[in-house]
XYZ file of C-alpha atoms in Angstrom:
358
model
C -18.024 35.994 -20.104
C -18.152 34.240 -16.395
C -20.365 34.795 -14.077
C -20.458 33.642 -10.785
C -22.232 31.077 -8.823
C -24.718 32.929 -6.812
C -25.312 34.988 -10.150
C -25.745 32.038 -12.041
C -28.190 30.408 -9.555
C -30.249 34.115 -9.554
C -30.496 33.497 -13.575
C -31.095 29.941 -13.340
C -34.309 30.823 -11.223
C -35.188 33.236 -13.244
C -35.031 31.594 -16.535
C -36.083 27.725 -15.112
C -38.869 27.617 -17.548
C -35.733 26.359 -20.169
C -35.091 23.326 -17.484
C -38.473 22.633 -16.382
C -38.675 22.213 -20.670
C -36.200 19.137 -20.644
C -37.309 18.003 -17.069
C -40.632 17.571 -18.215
C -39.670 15.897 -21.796
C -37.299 13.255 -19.359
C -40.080 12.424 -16.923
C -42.074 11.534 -19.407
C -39.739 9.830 -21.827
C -37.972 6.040 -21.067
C -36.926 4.757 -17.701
C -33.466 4.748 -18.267
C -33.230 8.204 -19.131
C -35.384 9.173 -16.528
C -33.047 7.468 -13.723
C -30.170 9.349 -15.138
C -31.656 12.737 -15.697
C -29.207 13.395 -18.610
C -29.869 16.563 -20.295
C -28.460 17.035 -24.126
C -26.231 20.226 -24.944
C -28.167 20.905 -28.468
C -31.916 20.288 -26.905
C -30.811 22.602 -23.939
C -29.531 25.320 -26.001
C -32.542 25.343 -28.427
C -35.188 25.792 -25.327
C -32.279 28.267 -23.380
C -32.777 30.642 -27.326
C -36.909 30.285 -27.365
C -36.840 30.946 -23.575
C -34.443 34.062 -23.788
C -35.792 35.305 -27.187
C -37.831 37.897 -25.729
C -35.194 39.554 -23.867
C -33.536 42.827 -24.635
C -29.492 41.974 -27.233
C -27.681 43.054 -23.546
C -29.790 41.134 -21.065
C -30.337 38.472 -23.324
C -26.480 37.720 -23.698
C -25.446 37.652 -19.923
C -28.261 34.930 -19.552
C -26.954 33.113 -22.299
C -23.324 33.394 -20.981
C -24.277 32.218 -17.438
C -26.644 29.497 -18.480
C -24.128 27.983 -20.824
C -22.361 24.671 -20.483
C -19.302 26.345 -19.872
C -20.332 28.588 -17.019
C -21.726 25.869 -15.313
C -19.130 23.873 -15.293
C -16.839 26.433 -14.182
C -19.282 26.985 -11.496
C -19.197 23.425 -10.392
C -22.949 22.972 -11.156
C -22.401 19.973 -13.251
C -21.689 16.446 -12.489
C -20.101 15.618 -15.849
C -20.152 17.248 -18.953
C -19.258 15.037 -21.300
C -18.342 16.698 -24.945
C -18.325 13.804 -27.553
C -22.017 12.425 -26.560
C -23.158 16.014 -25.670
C -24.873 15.330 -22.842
C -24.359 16.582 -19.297
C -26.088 16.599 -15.867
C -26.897 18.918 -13.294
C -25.750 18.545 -9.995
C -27.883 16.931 -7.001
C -29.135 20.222 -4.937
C -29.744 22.320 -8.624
C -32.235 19.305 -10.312
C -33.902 18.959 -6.629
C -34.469 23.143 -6.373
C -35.638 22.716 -10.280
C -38.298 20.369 -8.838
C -39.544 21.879 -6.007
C -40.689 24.675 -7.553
C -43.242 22.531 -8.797
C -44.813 19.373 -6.460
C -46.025 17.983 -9.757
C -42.374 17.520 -11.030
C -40.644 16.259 -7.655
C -40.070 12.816 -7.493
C -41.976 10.199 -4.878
C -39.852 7.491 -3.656
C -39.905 3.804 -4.374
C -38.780 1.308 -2.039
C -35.278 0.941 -3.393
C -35.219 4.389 -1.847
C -36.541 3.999 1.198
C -34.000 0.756 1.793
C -31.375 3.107 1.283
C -32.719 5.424 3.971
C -33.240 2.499 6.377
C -30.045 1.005 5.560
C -28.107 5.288 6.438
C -29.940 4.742 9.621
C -28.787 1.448 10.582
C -25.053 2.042 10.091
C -25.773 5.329 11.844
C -26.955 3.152 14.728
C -23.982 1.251 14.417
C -21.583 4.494 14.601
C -23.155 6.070 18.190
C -23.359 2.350 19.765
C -19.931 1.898 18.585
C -17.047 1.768 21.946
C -14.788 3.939 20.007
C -17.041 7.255 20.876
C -16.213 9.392 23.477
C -19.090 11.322 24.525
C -16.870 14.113 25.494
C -18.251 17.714 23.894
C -14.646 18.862 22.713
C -13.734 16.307 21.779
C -12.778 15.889 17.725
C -14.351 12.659 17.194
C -17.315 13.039 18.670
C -18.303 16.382 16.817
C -17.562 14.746 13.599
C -20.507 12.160 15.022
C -23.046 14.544 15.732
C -22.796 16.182 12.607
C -23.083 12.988 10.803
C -26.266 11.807 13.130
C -27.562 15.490 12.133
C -26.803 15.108 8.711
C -28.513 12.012 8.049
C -31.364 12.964 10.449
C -32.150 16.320 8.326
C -31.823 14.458 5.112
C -33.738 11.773 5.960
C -36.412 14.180 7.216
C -36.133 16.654 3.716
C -36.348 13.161 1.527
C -39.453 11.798 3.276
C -40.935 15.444 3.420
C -40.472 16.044 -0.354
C -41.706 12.531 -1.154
C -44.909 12.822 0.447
C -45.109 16.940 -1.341
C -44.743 14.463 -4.657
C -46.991 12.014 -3.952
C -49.642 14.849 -2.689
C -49.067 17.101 -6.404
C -48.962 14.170 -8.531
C -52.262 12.321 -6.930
C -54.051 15.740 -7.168
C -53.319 15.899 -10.514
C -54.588 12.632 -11.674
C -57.205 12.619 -9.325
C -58.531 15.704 -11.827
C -58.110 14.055 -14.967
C -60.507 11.370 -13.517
C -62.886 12.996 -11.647
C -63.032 15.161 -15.033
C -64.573 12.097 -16.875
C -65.439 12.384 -20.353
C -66.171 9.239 -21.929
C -67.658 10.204 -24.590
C -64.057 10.757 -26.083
C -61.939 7.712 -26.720
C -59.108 9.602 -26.265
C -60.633 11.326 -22.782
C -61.396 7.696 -21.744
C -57.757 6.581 -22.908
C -56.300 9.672 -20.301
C -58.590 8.780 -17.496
C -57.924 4.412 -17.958
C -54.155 5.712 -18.155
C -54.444 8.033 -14.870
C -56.389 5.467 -12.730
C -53.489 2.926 -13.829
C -50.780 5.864 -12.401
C -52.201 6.189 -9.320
C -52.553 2.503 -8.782
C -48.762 2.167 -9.205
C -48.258 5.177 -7.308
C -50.190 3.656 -4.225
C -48.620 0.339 -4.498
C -44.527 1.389 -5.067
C -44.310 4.744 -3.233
C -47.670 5.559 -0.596
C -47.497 2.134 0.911
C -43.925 1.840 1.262
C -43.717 5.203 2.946
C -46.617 4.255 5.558
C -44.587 1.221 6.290
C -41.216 3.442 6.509
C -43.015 5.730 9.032
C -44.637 2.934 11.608
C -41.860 2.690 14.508
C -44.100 -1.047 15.214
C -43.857 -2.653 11.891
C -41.373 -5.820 12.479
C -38.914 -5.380 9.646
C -35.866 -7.992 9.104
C -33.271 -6.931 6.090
C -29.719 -8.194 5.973
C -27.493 -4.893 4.891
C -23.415 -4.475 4.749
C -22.608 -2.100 7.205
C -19.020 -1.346 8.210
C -18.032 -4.075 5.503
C -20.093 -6.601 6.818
C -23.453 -8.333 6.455
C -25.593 -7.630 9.329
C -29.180 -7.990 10.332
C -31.572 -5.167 10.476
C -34.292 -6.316 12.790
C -35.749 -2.776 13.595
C -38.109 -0.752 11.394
C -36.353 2.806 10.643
C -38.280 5.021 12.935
C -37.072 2.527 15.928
C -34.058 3.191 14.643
C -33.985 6.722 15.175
C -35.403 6.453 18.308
C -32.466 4.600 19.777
C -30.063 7.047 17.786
C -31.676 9.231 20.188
C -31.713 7.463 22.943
C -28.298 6.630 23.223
C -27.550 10.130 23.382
C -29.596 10.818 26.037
C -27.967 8.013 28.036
C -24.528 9.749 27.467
C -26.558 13.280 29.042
C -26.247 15.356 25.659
C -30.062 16.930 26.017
C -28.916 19.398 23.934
C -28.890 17.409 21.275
C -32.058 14.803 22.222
C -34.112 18.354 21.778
C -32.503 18.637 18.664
C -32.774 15.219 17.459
C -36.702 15.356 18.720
C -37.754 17.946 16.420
C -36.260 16.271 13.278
C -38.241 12.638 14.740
C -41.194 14.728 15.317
C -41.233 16.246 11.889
C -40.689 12.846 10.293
C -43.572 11.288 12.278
C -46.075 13.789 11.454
C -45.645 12.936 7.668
C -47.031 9.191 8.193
C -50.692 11.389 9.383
C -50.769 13.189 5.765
C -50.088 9.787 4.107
C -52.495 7.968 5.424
C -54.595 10.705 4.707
C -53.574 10.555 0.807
C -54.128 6.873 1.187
C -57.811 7.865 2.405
C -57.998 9.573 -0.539
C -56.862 6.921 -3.091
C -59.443 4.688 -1.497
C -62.105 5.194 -4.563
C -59.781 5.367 -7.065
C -58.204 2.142 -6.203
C -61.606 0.467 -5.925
C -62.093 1.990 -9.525
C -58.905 0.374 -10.904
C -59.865 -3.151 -8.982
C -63.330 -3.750 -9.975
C -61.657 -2.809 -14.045
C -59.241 -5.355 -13.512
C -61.716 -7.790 -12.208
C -64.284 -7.002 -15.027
C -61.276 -7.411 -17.778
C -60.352 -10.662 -16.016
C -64.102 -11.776 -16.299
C -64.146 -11.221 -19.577
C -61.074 -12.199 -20.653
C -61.897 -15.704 -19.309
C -65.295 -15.818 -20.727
C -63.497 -15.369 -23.919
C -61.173 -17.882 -24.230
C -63.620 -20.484 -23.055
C -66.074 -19.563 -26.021
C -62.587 -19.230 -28.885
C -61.922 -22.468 -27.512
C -65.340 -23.746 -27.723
C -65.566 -22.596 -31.326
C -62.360 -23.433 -32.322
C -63.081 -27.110 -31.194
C -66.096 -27.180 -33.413
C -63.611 -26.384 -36.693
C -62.976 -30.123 -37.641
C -63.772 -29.678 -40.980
C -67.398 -30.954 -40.848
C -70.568 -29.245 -42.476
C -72.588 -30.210 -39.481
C -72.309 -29.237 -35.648
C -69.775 -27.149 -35.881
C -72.205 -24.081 -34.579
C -72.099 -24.072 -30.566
C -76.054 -24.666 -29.327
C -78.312 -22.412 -27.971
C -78.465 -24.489 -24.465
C -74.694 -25.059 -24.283
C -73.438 -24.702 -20.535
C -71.072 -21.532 -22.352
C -74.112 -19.448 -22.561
C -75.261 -19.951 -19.039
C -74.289 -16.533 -18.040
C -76.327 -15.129 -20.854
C -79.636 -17.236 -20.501
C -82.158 -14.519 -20.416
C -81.609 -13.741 -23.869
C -82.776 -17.174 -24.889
C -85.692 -17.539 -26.474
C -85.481 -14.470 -28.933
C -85.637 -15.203 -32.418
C -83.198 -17.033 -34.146
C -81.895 -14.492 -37.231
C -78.665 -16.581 -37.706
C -78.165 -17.630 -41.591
C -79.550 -20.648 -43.010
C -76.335 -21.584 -44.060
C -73.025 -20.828 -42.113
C -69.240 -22.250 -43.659
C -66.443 -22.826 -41.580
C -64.133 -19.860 -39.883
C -60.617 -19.382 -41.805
C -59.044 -19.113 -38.425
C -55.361 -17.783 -39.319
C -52.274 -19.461 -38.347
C -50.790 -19.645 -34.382
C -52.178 -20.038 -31.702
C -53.886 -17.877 -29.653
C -55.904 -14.588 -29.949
C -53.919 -13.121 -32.952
């Protein structure tokens, strides 16, 4: 049975706990699959049954019906749906609603992304500056511009604004795994060594790309094709936008510099809760810095006494134990002078074959 769109979008609301099923088993599964966001037709209908199985025979069957494959496709709520690799994916707006029901499953964005954004704004830039515009208000042409500069404004604005909703959920979240510290648990410790490492990566590939994305001062230089050509980008984004701006308020449109304003505004108020999140990543990135140093301590402590040892394996009976005064136990020197309880008699490592810790 069909069922339309609007319908179909009620349903799909109702009954996301299905999607947010797979969403959750992509985000956490290979990188690959979660760039494409490919969902699988048998995986999809198994949660769609265990989510629906509650349901009375009669309401059960129309959200079956306008859930399925089928529907959705007829509904245009597919990008593909491709029948010999079952597998098929949701269109742009339906995966981003999915999401933002839930900041913990939206998706922060990496500087790849934010090029992307700069490089929309530049040709934007290009488009107003361009001699072909005539700033006339009737005029065809120039509509088509202003709803261009409006579309990109807005969708530059809802990107950056559900980025930093992303960034916010998924930093609370790890932040409470390790503020929750147990590490008494190996497991508990693995969680928290694993979180710290998250929002580590987070801070380096999506909170400090955003800050820089938001400073209208930061000299930025990118080459870009724009219009079919390679051109220079010597302006940071948000200078960008302000000369989008401005050059309509040289032509007189106010109307649409008031406009234009309250999108800029919005956007620049974002870069105060980042750096705010940034505040608040402070301690944890400390945390994951003074690990890494530790390991990296250690690690070369290491090696120097394998190496050490391993020098001493020449097949001799003698000297091949490292002494008590060697310069490779300077770090540990208060310990000398305890007793000596090594064995009288000591025969040489069978160090296995390669090289290397093995």
């Amino acid at each position: 049975m069909a069922v339309n769109r609007a319908e179909t979008t009620k349903i799909i609301i109702d009954h996301r706990e299905a999607f947010f099923r797979i969403i959750d088993e992509i985000d956490s599964s290979g990188q690959g699959r979660r760039a494409s966001e490919e969902f699988t037709v048998a995986r999809y209908e198994r949660y769609l049954s265990i989510s629906t199985e509650n349901l009375a025979d009669k309401e059960r069957w129309v959200v079956l019906d306008a859930l399925s494959v089928t529907n959705l496709k007829r509904n245009k709520m597919l990008v593909f749906s491709h029948d010999q690799t079952g597998r098929f994916l949701l269109v742009g707006w339906l995966r981003e609603m999915l999401r933002s029901f839930d900041d913990m499953r939206l998706r922060g964005l990496t500087q790849p992304d934010l090029n992307h954004l700069h490089e929309r704004l530049a040709v934007l830039l290009e488009q107003v500056k361009g001699p072909q515009v005539l700033w006339i208000d009737n005029d065809q042409g120039f509509n088509e511009l202003v709803r261009t500069v409006h579309d990109v404004f807005n969708d530059v604005a809802y990107r950056l604004t559900q980025n930093v909703a992303a960034l916010k959920g998924r930093c609370d979240a790890l932040a409470k795994i390790v503020d929750g510290a147990d590490y008494s648990s190996m497991d508990r410790a693995g969680q928290i060594a694993k979180a710290l490492e998250e929002i580590y990566s987070i801070h380096e590939r999506n909170v400090i790309p955003t800050l820089r994305f938001l400073d209208p001062k930061l000299a930025i230089k990118r080459t870009v094709n724009t219009g079919g050509a390679s051109n220079v980008i010597n302006d940071p984004p948000m200078r960008i936008v302000e000369q989008v701006i401005e050059r309509f308020g040289e032509s007189k449109k106010l109307e649409c510099v008031e406009q234009l304003k309250r999108v800029e505004f919005q956007i620049l108020s974002l870069s105060d809760e980042v750096t705010i999140l940034r505040q608040g990543l402070e301690q944890y990135i400390q945390l994951v810095e003074a690990q890494r140093r530790r390991y990296e301590v250690i690690e070369r402590r290491y090696n120097r006494l394998h190496d050490e040892v391993r020098d001493r394996q020449d097949g001799r009976r003698r000297g091949f134990r490292i002494p008590m005064d060697s310069h490779i136990f300077d770090k540990a020197a208060r310990f000398r002078g305890l007793k000596d309880h090594r064995a009288r008699k000591g025969g040489l490592l069978d160090w296995p074959k390669g090289a290397g810790r093995e």
